[in-house]
Amino acid sequence: MNRRLGLLVAASVFLIDQVSKYWVTGPLGLNVQDASLTVLPIFDLRFVKNIGVSLGLLPASGAMTRWLLVLLTGAIAVGVCVWMLREKKRPDIIALGLVLGGALGNILDRTRIGYVVDFADLHFGDWRPFLVFNVADAAITIGVLILLIRALFVRDTPAGKPAPVENEVNA
């Protein structure tokens, strides 16, 4: 059941990501570089062609680097999928589903059109704490944060065993 949950999360993220990118570039017509639409005083929809990966690293400016980037991110997605299918803990499965769905959404963009469509621009005046991002990027970030927090701060107990109780010393 947990494996299906992870696959359902991945499929949901993938679909929401692709529909939102279509909506921004199609019906809203934000399909030229830096075209924008103010939604809230702190949030704009702004079309950006992202030819790199996170934070603009590893820019794929040519066909060879584009396909190498597709292969690299595809290999990472396969690794995440294998991990998710082997994982037993539900929160980790959900987090891995978020990462997998986001990765697949961005891989499809890069394969189909040669770049990733980014459009979410959160800002406070002129200060932009994030680069322009998309649903896939947000899902990947949230999934990785869940995995990191769980790895650093959560101690799961084996199934069927009670959590250890600290001994009290009676004086």
PDB file of C-alpha atoms in Angstrom:
ATOM      1  CA  MET A   1       0.000   0.000   0.000  1.00  0.00           C
ATOM      2  CA  ASN A   2       2.802   2.430   0.875  1.00  0.00           C
ATOM      3  CA  ARG A   3       4.448   1.887  -2.513  1.00  0.00           C
ATOM      4  CA  ARG A   4       1.215   2.816  -4.246  1.00  0.00           C
ATOM      5  CA  LEU A   5       1.007   5.918  -2.062  1.00  0.00           C
ATOM      6  CA  GLY A   6       4.494   6.985  -3.159  1.00  0.00           C
ATOM      7  CA  LEU A   7       3.635   6.414  -6.813  1.00  0.00           C
ATOM      8  CA  LEU A   8       0.349   8.308  -6.368  1.00  0.00           C
ATOM      9  CA  VAL A   9       2.197  11.263  -4.807  1.00  0.00           C
ATOM     10  CA  ALA A  10       4.735  11.223  -7.664  1.00  0.00           C
ATOM     11  CA  ALA A  11       1.997  11.061 -10.320  1.00  0.00           C
ATOM     12  CA  SER A  12       0.020  13.862  -8.624  1.00  0.00           C
ATOM     13  CA  VAL A  13       3.043  16.161  -8.419  1.00  0.00           C
ATOM     14  CA  PHE A  14       3.913  15.394 -12.047  1.00  0.00           C
ATOM     15  CA  LEU A  15       0.373  16.178 -13.265  1.00  0.00           C
ATOM     16  CA  ILE A  16      -0.022  19.349 -11.185  1.00  0.00           C
ATOM     17  CA  ASP A  17       3.396  20.535 -12.391  1.00  0.00           C
ATOM     18  CA  GLN A  18       2.619  19.926 -16.056  1.00  0.00           C
ATOM     19  CA  VAL A  19      -0.880  21.449 -15.868  1.00  0.00           C
ATOM     20  CA  SER A  20       0.438  24.563 -14.098  1.00  0.00           C
ATOM     21  CA  LYS A  21       3.198  25.014 -16.705  1.00  0.00           C
ATOM     22  CA  TYR A  22       0.654  24.603 -19.509  1.00  0.00           C
ATOM     23  CA  TRP A  23      -1.699  27.087 -17.844  1.00  0.00           C
ATOM     24  CA  VAL A  24       1.032  29.718 -17.452  1.00  0.00           C
ATOM     25  CA  THR A  25       2.458  29.345 -20.974  1.00  0.00           C
ATOM     26  CA  GLY A  26      -0.834  28.615 -22.770  1.00  0.00           C
ATOM     27  CA  PRO A  27      -4.032  30.298 -21.560  1.00  0.00           C
ATOM     28  CA  LEU A  28      -2.213  33.027 -19.600  1.00  0.00           C
ATOM     29  CA  GLY A  29       0.125  33.685 -22.521  1.00  0.00           C
ATOM     30  CA  LEU A  30       3.253  34.086 -20.406  1.00  0.00           C
ATOM     31  CA  ASN A  31       5.484  32.298 -22.885  1.00  0.00           C
ATOM     32  CA  VAL A  32       8.130  34.923 -23.632  1.00  0.00           C
ATOM     33  CA  GLN A  33      11.189  35.482 -21.432  1.00  0.00           C
ATOM     34  CA  ASP A  34      10.372  37.599 -18.355  1.00  0.00           C
ATOM     35  CA  ALA A  35       6.705  38.124 -19.253  1.00  0.00           C
ATOM     36  CA  SER A  36       4.890  38.535 -15.939  1.00  0.00           C
ATOM     37  CA  LEU A  37       1.535  38.835 -14.243  1.00  0.00           C
ATOM     38  CA  THR A  38       1.147  40.175 -10.697  1.00  0.00           C
ATOM     39  CA  VAL A  39      -1.032  37.858  -8.618  1.00  0.00           C
ATOM     40  CA  LEU A  40      -0.351  39.290  -5.157  1.00  0.00           C
ATOM     41  CA  PRO A  41       1.878  42.159  -3.999  1.00  0.00           C
ATOM     42  CA  ILE A  42       4.489  39.519  -3.068  1.00  0.00           C
ATOM     43  CA  PHE A  43       3.893  36.971  -5.845  1.00  0.00           C
ATOM     44  CA  ASP A  44       4.126  37.192  -9.625  1.00  0.00           C
ATOM     45  CA  LEU A  45       3.825  34.660 -12.397  1.00  0.00           C
ATOM     46  CA  ARG A  46       6.972  35.256 -14.461  1.00  0.00           C
ATOM     47  CA  PHE A  47       8.045  33.051 -17.380  1.00  0.00           C
ATOM     48  CA  VAL A  48      11.703  32.002 -17.230  1.00  0.00           C
ATOM     49  CA  LYS A  49      13.497  29.442 -19.414  1.00  0.00           C
ATOM     50  CA  ASN A  50      15.713  27.484 -17.028  1.00  0.00           C
ATOM     51  CA  ILE A  51      18.464  25.717 -18.974  1.00  0.00           C
ATOM     52  CA  GLY A  52      20.322  24.610 -15.822  1.00  0.00           C
ATOM     53  CA  VAL A  53      19.503  22.732 -12.651  1.00  0.00           C
ATOM     54  CA  SER A  54      18.992  24.111  -9.137  1.00  0.00           C
ATOM     55  CA  LEU A  55      20.177  27.679  -8.730  1.00  0.00           C
ATOM     56  CA  GLY A  56      21.174  27.793 -12.388  1.00  0.00           C
ATOM     57  CA  LEU A  57      24.017  25.321 -11.844  1.00  0.00           C
ATOM     58  CA  LEU A  58      25.167  23.106 -14.729  1.00  0.00           C
ATOM     59  CA  PRO A  59      23.674  25.199 -17.532  1.00  0.00           C
ATOM     60  CA  ALA A  60      22.863  23.085 -20.574  1.00  0.00           C
ATOM     61  CA  SER A  61      23.488  25.601 -23.326  1.00  0.00           C
ATOM     62  CA  GLY A  62      24.042  23.060 -26.109  1.00  0.00           C
ATOM     63  CA  ALA A  63      22.393  19.856 -27.285  1.00  0.00           C
ATOM     64  CA  MET A  64      25.080  17.600 -25.805  1.00  0.00           C
ATOM     65  CA  THR A  65      24.967  19.198 -22.343  1.00  0.00           C
ATOM     66  CA  ARG A  66      21.155  19.202 -22.468  1.00  0.00           C
ATOM     67  CA  TRP A  67      21.018  15.441 -23.050  1.00  0.00           C
ATOM     68  CA  LEU A  68      23.769  14.784 -20.499  1.00  0.00           C
ATOM     69  CA  LEU A  69      21.694  16.705 -17.988  1.00  0.00           C
ATOM     70  CA  VAL A  70      18.619  14.650 -18.947  1.00  0.00           C
ATOM     71  CA  LEU A  71      20.647  11.457 -18.426  1.00  0.00           C
ATOM     72  CA  LEU A  72      22.032  12.650 -15.089  1.00  0.00           C
ATOM     73  CA  THR A  73      18.650  13.717 -13.714  1.00  0.00           C
ATOM     74  CA  GLY A  74      17.062  10.568 -15.161  1.00  0.00           C
ATOM     75  CA  ALA A  75      19.595   8.398 -13.332  1.00  0.00           C
ATOM     76  CA  ILE A  76      18.880  10.285 -10.108  1.00  0.00           C
ATOM     77  CA  ALA A  77      15.117   9.785 -10.657  1.00  0.00           C
ATOM     78  CA  VAL A  78      15.655   6.035 -11.148  1.00  0.00           C
ATOM     79  CA  GLY A  79      17.655   5.926  -7.906  1.00  0.00           C
ATOM     80  CA  VAL A  80      14.919   7.823  -6.047  1.00  0.00           C
ATOM     81  CA  CYS A  81      12.276   5.468  -7.469  1.00  0.00           C
ATOM     82  CA  VAL A  82      14.205   2.349  -6.386  1.00  0.00           C
ATOM     83  CA  TRP A  83      14.710   3.863  -2.923  1.00  0.00           C
ATOM     84  CA  MET A  84      11.008   4.734  -2.692  1.00  0.00           C
ATOM     85  CA  LEU A  85       9.919   1.215  -3.708  1.00  0.00           C
ATOM     86  CA  ARG A  86      12.203  -0.313  -1.051  1.00  0.00           C
ATOM     87  CA  GLU A  87      11.418   2.193   1.691  1.00  0.00           C
ATOM     88  CA  LYS A  88       9.149   1.068   4.536  1.00  0.00           C
ATOM     89  CA  LYS A  89       8.482   4.336   6.380  1.00  0.00           C
ATOM     90  CA  ARG A  90       5.444   6.203   5.113  1.00  0.00           C
ATOM     91  CA  PRO A  91       6.781   9.771   5.625  1.00  0.00           C
ATOM     92  CA  ASP A  92       9.934   8.893   3.687  1.00  0.00           C
ATOM     93  CA  ILE A  93       7.880   7.276   0.917  1.00  0.00           C
ATOM     94  CA  ILE A  94       5.778  10.441   0.596  1.00  0.00           C
ATOM     95  CA  ALA A  95       8.920  12.617   0.558  1.00  0.00           C
ATOM     96  CA  LEU A  96      10.514  10.422  -2.108  1.00  0.00           C
ATOM     97  CA  GLY A  97       7.272  10.582  -4.121  1.00  0.00           C
ATOM     98  CA  LEU A  98       7.492  14.389  -4.021  1.00  0.00           C
ATOM     99  CA  VAL A  99      11.090  14.281  -5.258  1.00  0.00           C
ATOM    100  CA  LEU A 100      10.330  11.714  -7.971  1.00  0.00           C
ATOM    101  CA  GLY A 101       7.257  13.543  -9.299  1.00  0.00           C
ATOM    102  CA  GLY A 102       9.142  16.841  -9.409  1.00  0.00           C
ATOM    103  CA  ALA A 103      12.145  15.295 -11.117  1.00  0.00           C
ATOM    104  CA  LEU A 104       9.963  13.663 -13.769  1.00  0.00           C
ATOM    105  CA  GLY A 105       8.143  16.944 -14.456  1.00  0.00           C
ATOM    106  CA  ASN A 106      11.389  18.810 -15.031  1.00  0.00           C
ATOM    107  CA  ILE A 107      12.886  15.947 -17.066  1.00  0.00           C
ATOM    108  CA  LEU A 108       9.859  15.987 -19.385  1.00  0.00           C
ATOM    109  CA  ASP A 109      10.260  19.744 -19.943  1.00  0.00           C
ATOM    110  CA  ARG A 110      13.952  19.452 -20.706  1.00  0.00           C
ATOM    111  CA  THR A 111      13.357  16.506 -23.055  1.00  0.00           C
ATOM    112  CA  ARG A 112      10.349  18.001 -24.830  1.00  0.00           C
ATOM    113  CA  ILE A 113      11.287  21.693 -25.155  1.00  0.00           C
ATOM    114  CA  GLY A 114      14.956  21.906 -24.171  1.00  0.00           C
ATOM    115  CA  TYR A 115      14.531  23.857 -20.925  1.00  0.00           C
ATOM    116  CA  VAL A 116      12.483  23.807 -17.733  1.00  0.00           C
ATOM    117  CA  VAL A 117       9.575  26.248 -17.470  1.00  0.00           C
ATOM    118  CA  ASP A 118       9.843  28.269 -14.252  1.00  0.00           C
ATOM    119  CA  PHE A 119       7.127  30.746 -13.332  1.00  0.00           C
ATOM    120  CA  ALA A 120       6.607  31.274  -9.583  1.00  0.00           C
ATOM    121  CA  ASP A 121       8.264  34.489  -8.403  1.00  0.00           C
ATOM    122  CA  LEU A 122       7.975  35.118  -4.654  1.00  0.00           C
ATOM    123  CA  HIS A 123       9.358  38.519  -3.665  1.00  0.00           C
ATOM    124  CA  PHE A 124       9.202  41.135  -0.958  1.00  0.00           C
ATOM    125  CA  GLY A 125       9.691  44.434  -2.736  1.00  0.00           C
ATOM    126  CA  ASP A 126      12.924  44.067  -4.665  1.00  0.00           C
ATOM    127  CA  TRP A 127      14.173  41.256  -2.404  1.00  0.00           C
ATOM    128  CA  ARG A 128      13.735  37.819  -3.931  1.00  0.00           C
ATOM    129  CA  PRO A 129      14.624  35.075  -1.436  1.00  0.00           C
ATOM    130  CA  PHE A 130      14.251  32.419  -4.158  1.00  0.00           C
ATOM    131  CA  LEU A 131      14.928  32.170  -7.842  1.00  0.00           C
ATOM    132  CA  VAL A 132      11.852  31.852 -10.040  1.00  0.00           C
ATOM    133  CA  PHE A 133      10.660  28.257  -9.595  1.00  0.00           C
ATOM    134  CA  ASN A 134       7.844  25.847 -10.491  1.00  0.00           C
ATOM    135  CA  VAL A 135       5.687  23.185  -8.807  1.00  0.00           C
ATOM    136  CA  ALA A 136       8.283  20.472  -9.521  1.00  0.00           C
ATOM    137  CA  ASP A 137      11.044  22.522  -7.876  1.00  0.00           C
ATOM    138  CA  ALA A 138       8.870  23.156  -4.818  1.00  0.00           C
ATOM    139  CA  ALA A 139       7.988  19.459  -4.508  1.00  0.00           C
ATOM    140  CA  ILE A 140      11.643  18.416  -4.805  1.00  0.00           C
ATOM    141  CA  THR A 141      12.668  20.972  -2.177  1.00  0.00           C
ATOM    142  CA  ILE A 142       9.909  19.961   0.251  1.00  0.00           C
ATOM    143  CA  GLY A 143      10.664  16.256  -0.255  1.00  0.00           C
ATOM    144  CA  VAL A 144      14.387  16.721   0.372  1.00  0.00           C
ATOM    145  CA  LEU A 145      13.692  18.856   3.468  1.00  0.00           C
ATOM    146  CA  ILE A 146      11.391  16.156   4.881  1.00  0.00           C
ATOM    147  CA  LEU A 147      14.075  13.515   4.290  1.00  0.00           C
ATOM    148  CA  LEU A 148      16.769  15.683   5.907  1.00  0.00           C
ATOM    149  CA  ILE A 149      14.662  16.577   8.939  1.00  0.00           C
ATOM    150  CA  ARG A 150      13.678  12.947   9.447  1.00  0.00           C
ATOM    151  CA  ALA A 151      17.278  11.765   9.050  1.00  0.00           C
ATOM    152  CA  LEU A 152      18.608  14.340  11.508  1.00  0.00           C
ATOM    153  CA  PHE A 153      15.870  14.590  14.124  1.00  0.00           C
ATOM    154  CA  VAL A 154      13.493  11.598  13.991  1.00  0.00           C
ATOM    155  CA  ARG A 155      14.351   8.254  15.499  1.00  0.00           C
ATOM    156  CA  ASP A 156      11.922   5.620  14.302  1.00  0.00           C
ATOM    157  CA  THR A 157      11.509   2.484  16.386  1.00  0.00           C
ATOM    158  CA  PRO A 158      11.336  -0.936  14.751  1.00  0.00           C
ATOM    159  CA  ALA A 159       7.790  -2.217  14.180  1.00  0.00           C
ATOM    160  CA  GLY A 160       6.386  -4.049  17.193  1.00  0.00           C
ATOM    161  CA  LYS A 161       8.951  -2.699  19.651  1.00  0.00           C
ATOM    162  CA  PRO A 162       8.023   0.035  22.117  1.00  0.00           C
ATOM    163  CA  ALA A 163      10.098   3.184  22.226  1.00  0.00           C
ATOM    164  CA  PRO A 164      12.773   3.109  24.940  1.00  0.00           C
ATOM    165  CA  VAL A 165      11.774   4.823  28.168  1.00  0.00           C
ATOM    166  CA  GLU A 166      14.321   6.754  30.203  1.00  0.00           C
ATOM    167  CA  ASN A 167      14.960   5.246  33.626  1.00  0.00           C
ATOM    168  CA  GLU A 168      13.911   7.296  36.584  1.00  0.00           C
ATOM    169  CA  VAL A 169      16.152   7.229  39.620  1.00  0.00           C
ATOM    170  CA  ASN A 170      14.310   7.165  42.934  1.00  0.00           C
ATOM    171  CA  ALA A 171      16.136   8.911  45.733  1.00  0.00           C
TER     172      ALA A 171
END
